[in-house]
Amino acid sequence: MIKNVSDIAEKGFKKINILNGAKKIQDIFSEEEIECFCAYDHDELVGVVTKKELVVAHPNRIVADIMSDRYRCIDSATPIWKVKEIFDTYKNIEIILLEDQGELVGYVTRTILNMELNKSIDLLTGLYRSDYIFYNAYNLLKEAQEVSVIFMDVDNFGCIDKQYGHIIGDDILRSIARILKENTDQKSFLCRYAGDEFAIVAPYSMEHSERIAKNIIKAIHSYTFPKDIQVSVSIGISGYTLDKENSLNTLKPIMNMINDASLLSTKAKEKECSAIITNMGVIA
């Protein structure tokens, strides 16, 4: 459900000595199409040489002259979303080296990561898909924060889609996505969960999240949708805290938490348009 960086890593790299000539490395690059060279001084990793350095390097130089220190080393089991955070934090690095028990096992570049993350973006709405909020819910709970999941289901969307067609239906979903973006702050995480379902993971109390939900309902109610179609959503909110005596080791509690919010949104549909149902629990 949440990919680790090892799942997308390039394994083709080569260890080189800092005294190797640049011409030798350029030849290997051309002949073997290896684009990442890890530079060592004896047994110590001290730099990297990539295509970027090789294309401008004078062949008479040595590796020590052309290598870059703009890299980071991380564990190969690191989630890809954490790698995104690292790249976002360190704007000057273009490559991250992966280690498994102290041994280099691969690398990932910004380009490789962005290509993978693009698969997690819903093309219709531009929102991330569900794995994005699984990762962030997991992080929030690990930090012992109270977490709420706001799960939204568009009322009677199937009927709207059938009556007005997929083009209008898609336009409505895009409009709802924009409304949700405008009502989601930087501490919260929004995704298109599936079909006409959206979810927000927020580091807030149930009361705070219920206020967010009411603002969303109000914004959707006041929005003018195509053909003046009346659109509403039913919302389920599940709130959780992590028992301080226990640690969070698996994603199963997160899956249960999001599933609970989904079930609550289904129950809300049985009441009336734009209903909200909430529930609070503790992950033990």
C-alpha angles and dihedrals in degrees: 000000000000112000121221119223090248088068092065102028126125110237098192106099134125134218114228138177120249089234094058114115119254090231091060092052092046089054092051089049091053098042102038099026091230110159102182125062120179112212119216134191099204101309097339123099106228106162151343134244118204137172088275092062096038098055092058099034120113108237092229092062125093128233092259089062097051105031122111130224092202098112142091133215120221139166114277090231092064113125115249090239089060089051088055089054090052093050090046091051097045103046094175098061123087101178138046121198119216125221133194113193091337096312123112110242104167148320142242130208130203089255094053091048095047091050089054095044090051086066087061093056119094105232095211100052103018090233124130119258126245100282088069094064093040089061095045094045088052091052094047093051092047087057087057092245125148107254131198129192116208107198118190129194121186110236117242092348092151090058092047090050092050095045100044102023136246095286092060090040091054091047090054092051091050090050092050090050090054091049091050092049090053090051098045117086127212093265093059132071125224131195142165097244099191138320107329093351125106131181138197125196110203133180091226142107122265090256093053092046091049089056089052090050092050091051090051092050090049092049093049091046092052095044119102107229124193114292088007090279112178107236127186138165135217115220134204120191123195119185126196143175127194117246103248091223092059135061128221108243104156140037093237095095089051091051090049091049093052091043090053091053090049092052090048091054088052090053089048089058089061092060110050142300115305095010121163125209122183138192133181126207146160124238105222 
